[in-house]
mmCIF file of C-alpha atoms in Angstrom:
data_model
loop_
_atom_site.group_PDB
_atom_site.id
_atom_site.type_symbol
_atom_site.label_atom_id
_atom_site.label_comp_id
_atom_site.label_asym_id
_atom_site.label_seq_id
_atom_site.Cartn_x
_atom_site.Cartn_y
_atom_site.Cartn_z
ATOM 1 C CA MET A 14 51.622 132.891 132.546
ATOM 2 C CA HIS A 15 48.156 131.418 131.984
ATOM 3 C CA GLY A 16 47.599 131.289 135.716
ATOM 4 C CA LEU A 17 48.481 134.956 135.964
ATOM 5 C CA ILE A 18 46.026 135.855 133.206
ATOM 6 C CA ARG A 19 43.274 133.920 134.919
ATOM 7 C CA GLY A 20 44.115 135.658 138.176
ATOM 8 C CA LEU A 21 43.755 139.067 136.568
ATOM 9 C CA ALA A 22 40.403 138.141 135.083
ATOM 10 C CA LEU A 23 38.716 136.751 138.185
ATOM 11 C CA PRO A 24 38.178 140.074 140.011
ATOM 12 C CA LEU A 25 36.450 141.474 136.923
ATOM 13 C CA VAL A 26 33.917 138.649 137.079
ATOM 14 C CA CYS A 27 33.268 139.388 140.740
ATOM 15 C CA VAL A 28 32.673 143.071 140.054
ATOM 16 C CA ALA A 29 30.086 142.139 137.448
ATOM 17 C CA THR A 30 27.969 139.893 139.613
ATOM 18 C CA ALA A 31 26.629 140.004 143.149
ATOM 19 C CA ALA A 32 26.867 136.225 143.284
ATOM 20 C CA CYS A 33 30.583 136.475 144.025
ATOM 21 C CA ALA A 34 29.847 137.190 147.648
ATOM 22 C CA THR A 35 28.223 133.773 148.031
ATOM 23 C CA VAL A 36 30.560 131.652 145.937
ATOM 24 C CA GLY A 37 32.499 129.134 148.006
ATOM 25 C CA ASP A 38 32.358 128.523 151.715
ATOM 26 C CA GLY A 39 33.593 131.913 152.922
ATOM 27 C CA PRO A 40 33.214 135.633 152.234
ATOM 28 C CA ALA A 41 34.489 137.236 149.047
ATOM 29 C CA PRO A 42 38.201 138.071 149.229
ATOM 30 C CA SER A 43 39.149 141.614 150.148
ATOM 31 C CA ALA A 44 41.060 143.868 147.767
ATOM 32 C CA SER A 45 44.265 143.265 149.716
ATOM 33 C CA GLN A 46 43.742 139.505 149.553
ATOM 34 C CA ALA A 47 43.136 139.655 145.798
ATOM 35 C CA LYS A 48 46.302 141.708 145.354
ATOM 36 C CA SER A 49 48.270 139.250 147.451
ATOM 37 C CA ALA A 50 46.962 136.370 145.339
ATOM 38 C CA LYS A 51 47.989 138.086 142.092
ATOM 39 C CA VAL A 52 51.461 138.811 143.440
ATOM 40 C CA THR A 53 51.799 135.189 144.500
ATOM 41 C CA GLU A 54 50.710 133.967 141.046
ATOM 42 C CA THR A 55 53.093 136.338 139.309
ATOM 43 C CA ARG A 56 55.965 135.290 141.550
ATOM 44 C CA ALA A 57 55.301 131.623 140.825
ATOM 45 C CA ALA A 58 55.073 132.245 137.071
ATOM 46 C CA LEU A 59 58.341 134.197 136.941
ATOM 47 C CA ARG A 60 60.095 131.668 139.153
ATOM 48 C CA ASP A 61 59.084 128.912 136.731
ATOM 49 C CA LEU A 62 60.361 130.892 133.756
ATOM 50 C CA TRP A 63 63.721 131.744 135.305
ATOM 51 C CA LEU A 64 64.172 128.208 136.607
ATOM 52 C CA GLY A 65 63.620 127.106 133.011
ATOM 53 C CA HIS A 66 66.459 129.416 131.993
ATOM 54 C CA ILE A 67 69.070 127.759 134.194
ATOM 55 C CA LEU A 68 67.723 124.269 133.549
ATOM 56 C CA SER A 69 67.808 124.571 129.761
ATOM 57 C CA ILE A 70 71.325 126.029 129.839
ATOM 58 C CA ARG A 71 72.481 123.203 132.106
ATOM 59 C CA ASN A 72 71.086 120.786 129.512
ATOM 60 C CA VAL A 73 73.156 122.536 126.844
ATOM 61 C CA ALA A 74 76.232 122.253 129.055
ATOM 62 C CA VAL A 75 75.742 118.546 129.732
ATOM 63 C CA ALA A 76 75.229 117.837 126.023
ATOM 64 C CA THR A 77 78.350 119.856 125.198
ATOM 65 C CA MET A 78 80.507 117.986 127.671
ATOM 66 C CA ASP A 79 79.065 114.696 126.404
ATOM 67 C CA LYS A 80 79.834 115.727 122.797
ATOM 68 C CA ASN A 81 76.217 115.135 121.814
ATOM 69 C CA PRO A 82 75.283 117.675 119.087
ATOM 70 C CA PRO A 83 71.625 116.575 118.661
ATOM 71 C CA ALA A 84 71.003 116.909 122.395
ATOM 72 C CA ARG A 85 72.732 120.286 122.416
ATOM 73 C CA ASP A 86 70.636 121.542 119.506
ATOM 74 C CA ALA A 87 67.418 120.492 121.242
ATOM 75 C CA ALA A 88 68.504 122.112 124.490
ATOM 76 C CA GLU A 89 69.407 125.341 122.708
ATOM 77 C CA GLN A 90 65.948 125.474 121.183
ATOM 78 C CA SER A 91 64.583 125.336 124.731
ATOM 79 C CA VAL A 92 66.897 128.178 125.752
ATOM 80 C CA VAL A 93 65.543 130.362 122.957
ATOM 81 C CA ALA A 94 61.908 129.479 123.651
ATOM 82 C CA ASN A 95 62.392 130.224 127.333
ATOM 83 C CA ALA A 96 64.020 133.587 126.586
ATOM 84 C CA GLN A 97 61.027 134.488 124.428
ATOM 85 C CA GLN A 98 58.695 133.627 127.314
ATOM 86 C CA ILE A 99 60.690 135.666 129.821
ATOM 87 C CA ALA A 100 60.724 138.636 127.462
ATOM 88 C CA GLY A 101 57.014 138.191 126.814
ATOM 89 C CA SER A 102 56.271 138.342 130.539
ATOM 90 C CA ILE A 103 57.007 142.088 130.612
ATOM 91 C CA GLU A 104 54.954 142.924 127.522
ATOM 92 C CA PRO A 105 51.669 143.509 129.445
ATOM 93 C CA PHE A 106 53.494 146.137 131.501
ATOM 94 C CA TYR A 107 55.909 147.815 129.081
ATOM 95 C CA GLY A 108 54.714 146.896 125.582
ATOM 96 C CA LYS A 109 56.032 144.884 122.663
ATOM 97 C CA PRO A 110 59.114 147.037 121.904
ATOM 98 C CA ALA A 111 60.351 146.559 125.461
ATOM 99 C CA SER A 112 59.677 142.833 125.247
ATOM 100 C CA ASP A 113 61.640 142.625 121.995
ATOM 101 C CA LYS A 114 64.509 144.579 123.550
ATOM 102 C CA LEU A 115 64.663 142.259 126.547
ATOM 103 C CA PHE A 116 64.713 139.234 124.251
ATOM 104 C CA THR A 117 67.678 140.718 122.374
ATOM 105 C CA LEU A 118 69.497 141.300 125.648
ATOM 106 C CA LEU A 119 68.748 137.774 126.856
ATOM 107 C CA ALA A 120 70.033 136.435 123.540
ATOM 108 C CA GLY A 121 73.235 138.372 124.200
ATOM 109 C CA HIS A 122 73.447 136.846 127.663
ATOM 110 C CA TYR A 123 73.142 133.359 126.250
ATOM 111 C CA GLY A 124 75.650 134.140 123.522
ATOM 112 C CA ALA A 125 78.242 135.065 126.156
ATOM 113 C CA VAL A 126 77.290 132.038 128.275
ATOM 114 C CA ARG A 127 77.748 129.745 125.275
ATOM 115 C CA GLU A 128 81.122 131.324 124.513
ATOM 116 C CA HIS A 129 82.266 130.495 128.018
ATOM 117 C CA LEU A 130 80.846 126.990 127.845
ATOM 118 C CA ASP A 131 82.638 126.214 124.603
ATOM 119 C CA ALA A 132 85.875 127.740 125.900
ATOM 120 C CA THR A 133 85.607 125.662 129.071
ATOM 121 C CA ALA A 134 84.993 122.485 127.090
ATOM 122 C CA ALA A 135 88.055 123.282 124.969
ATOM 123 C CA GLY A 136 90.210 124.270 127.955
ATOM 124 C CA ASP A 137 90.867 127.689 126.397
ATOM 125 C CA ALA A 138 91.570 130.117 129.251
ATOM 126 C CA ALA A 139 91.926 133.149 126.988
ATOM 127 C CA ARG A 140 88.487 132.611 125.484
ATOM 128 C CA GLN A 141 87.061 132.055 128.946
ATOM 129 C CA ASP A 142 88.415 135.411 130.062
ATOM 130 C CA ALA A 143 87.015 137.117 126.977
ATOM 131 C CA SER A 144 83.590 135.596 127.499
ATOM 132 C CA VAL A 145 83.516 136.806 131.119
ATOM 133 C CA LYS A 146 84.022 140.328 129.800
ATOM 134 C CA HIS A 147 81.117 139.794 127.404
ATOM 135 C CA LEU A 148 78.953 138.505 130.264
ATOM 136 C CA SER A 149 79.789 141.574 132.344
ATOM 137 C CA ALA A 150 79.055 143.986 129.512
ATOM 138 C CA ASN A 151 75.745 142.288 128.768
ATOM 139 C CA ALA A 152 74.789 142.321 132.451
ATOM 140 C CA GLY A 153 75.371 146.063 132.436
ATOM 141 C CA GLU A 154 73.118 146.469 129.419
ATOM 142 C CA ILE A 155 70.326 144.444 131.025
ATOM 143 C CA ALA A 156 70.665 146.336 134.317
ATOM 144 C CA THR A 157 70.517 149.650 132.475
ATOM 145 C CA PHE A 158 67.428 148.581 130.554
ATOM 146 C CA LEU A 159 65.530 147.254 133.566
ATOM 147 C CA SER A 160 66.419 150.146 135.858
ATOM 148 C CA GLY A 161 65.344 152.566 133.156
ATOM 149 C CA ALA A 162 61.967 150.844 132.931
ATOM 150 C CA ASN A 163 61.269 150.491 136.634
ATOM 151 C CA PRO A 164 62.539 152.681 139.508
ATOM 152 C CA TYR A 165 62.138 149.729 141.864
ATOM 153 C CA TRP A 166 64.889 147.875 139.994
ATOM 154 C CA PRO A 167 68.018 149.886 140.913
ATOM 155 C CA LYS A 168 70.785 149.411 138.385
ATOM 156 C CA ASP A 169 73.491 148.472 140.884
ATOM 157 C CA SER A 170 71.253 145.896 142.581
ATOM 158 C CA VAL A 171 70.221 144.322 139.288
ATOM 159 C CA MET A 172 73.828 144.283 138.127
ATOM 160 C CA SER A 173 74.891 142.472 141.295
ATOM 161 C CA LEU A 174 72.164 139.867 140.818
ATOM 162 C CA LEU A 175 73.126 139.279 137.206
ATOM 163 C CA MET A 176 76.836 138.973 137.909
ATOM 164 C CA ALA A 177 76.187 136.439 140.661
ATOM 165 C CA HIS A 178 73.984 134.562 138.200
ATOM 166 C CA ALA A 179 76.740 134.570 135.581
ATOM 167 C CA ALA A 180 79.238 133.312 138.157
ATOM 168 C CA HIS A 181 76.997 130.329 138.831
ATOM 169 C CA HIS A 182 77.022 129.412 135.139
ATOM 170 C CA VAL A 183 80.812 129.699 134.997
ATOM 171 C CA THR A 184 81.299 127.575 138.108
ATOM 172 C CA GLN A 185 78.843 124.938 136.931
ATOM 173 C CA PHE A 186 80.512 124.592 133.529
ATOM 174 C CA GLN A 187 83.909 123.960 135.101
ATOM 175 C CA GLN A 188 82.484 121.374 137.484
ATOM 176 C CA LEU A 189 80.744 119.557 134.644
ATOM 177 C CA LYS A 190 83.982 119.649 132.657
ATOM 178 C CA GLU A 191 85.805 118.044 135.585
ATOM 179 C CA GLY A 192 83.036 115.527 136.239
ATOM 180 C CA ASP A 193 82.698 116.862 139.795
ATOM 181 C CA TYR A 194 78.998 116.130 140.096
ATOM 182 C CA THR A 195 78.902 116.352 143.885
ATOM 183 C CA ARG A 196 80.036 119.965 143.882
ATOM 184 C CA GLU A 197 77.939 120.692 140.799
ATOM 185 C CA ALA A 198 74.858 119.530 142.713
ATOM 186 C CA GLU A 199 75.718 122.063 145.419
ATOM 187 C CA THR A 200 76.155 124.757 142.785
ATOM 188 C CA TRP A 201 72.778 123.851 141.296
ATOM 189 C CA ARG A 202 71.080 124.332 144.650
ATOM 190 C CA GLY A 203 72.692 127.752 144.919
ATOM 191 C CA MET A 204 71.713 128.626 141.352
ATOM 192 C CA LYS A 205 68.103 127.679 142.013
ATOM 193 C CA SER A 206 67.894 129.733 145.201
ATOM 194 C CA HIS A 207 69.524 132.707 143.524
ATOM 195 C CA ILE A 208 67.386 132.617 140.388
ATOM 196 C CA TYR A 209 64.332 132.728 142.641
ATOM 197 C CA VAL A 210 65.735 135.926 144.134
ATOM 198 C CA VAL A 211 66.011 137.345 140.607
ATOM 199 C CA ALA A 212 62.409 136.378 139.809
ATOM 200 C CA ASP A 213 61.109 137.707 143.120
ATOM 201 C CA THR A 214 62.924 141.010 142.607
ATOM 202 C CA LEU A 215 61.194 141.400 139.257
ATOM 203 C CA THR A 216 57.815 140.521 140.769
ATOM 204 C CA GLU A 217 58.186 142.981 143.635
ATOM 205 C CA GLY A 218 59.196 145.740 141.244
ATOM 206 C CA LEU A 219 56.202 145.131 138.985
ATOM 207 C CA ALA A 220 53.785 145.060 141.914
ATOM 208 C CA ALA A 221 55.205 148.317 143.259
ATOM 209 C CA GLN A 222 55.196 150.137 139.923
ATOM 210 C CA PHE A 223 51.837 148.839 138.712
ATOM 211 C CA PRO A 224 49.588 148.478 141.790
ATOM 212 C CA ASN A 225 46.492 148.829 139.598
ATOM 213 C CA LYS A 226 47.453 145.611 137.787
ATOM 214 C CA PHE A 227 47.699 143.716 141.042
#
């Protein structure tokens, strides 16, 4: 997010000084170009954060299947830190209470994900089914929260994105359990592409709702 903060600050410097028009080799960027740059920076920042989400959870899954508690503990710390960063990314737009709420919801998402991971590792189909219900309920809560905050994040669309995301986790865990690393690599590519869609949807919604911040 540091790049985003710097991007927000640069136009203020240019407003304050006439020298901006002569900095660099070309003319000063137009308002539309500055907005485009901020959107691009925000998109990149959110993509990095959400990629960190699936990467850290994959690390937890690998450590779980390897029966390596220290590695799992370290990976789970990364999951929590990443969730805090994702929640913090909305604070400049919606405030600290909203950020705290999103963190709680993301913690619930990970709790359901971990339930499914542990059930998969244990081969417990009943617990797997129960955890899928928890994932679905949590996805509904997140979709309700986000759609209530931003009209450009329709609840049904967000819900669909989150359920597809949850399905990737579930598929990946089973493939890691079976040691099917070829198919898991294919799933990872799909997870990465999809999580970028999630991040881009959030970026587009923020840019549409808060044009003055972009």
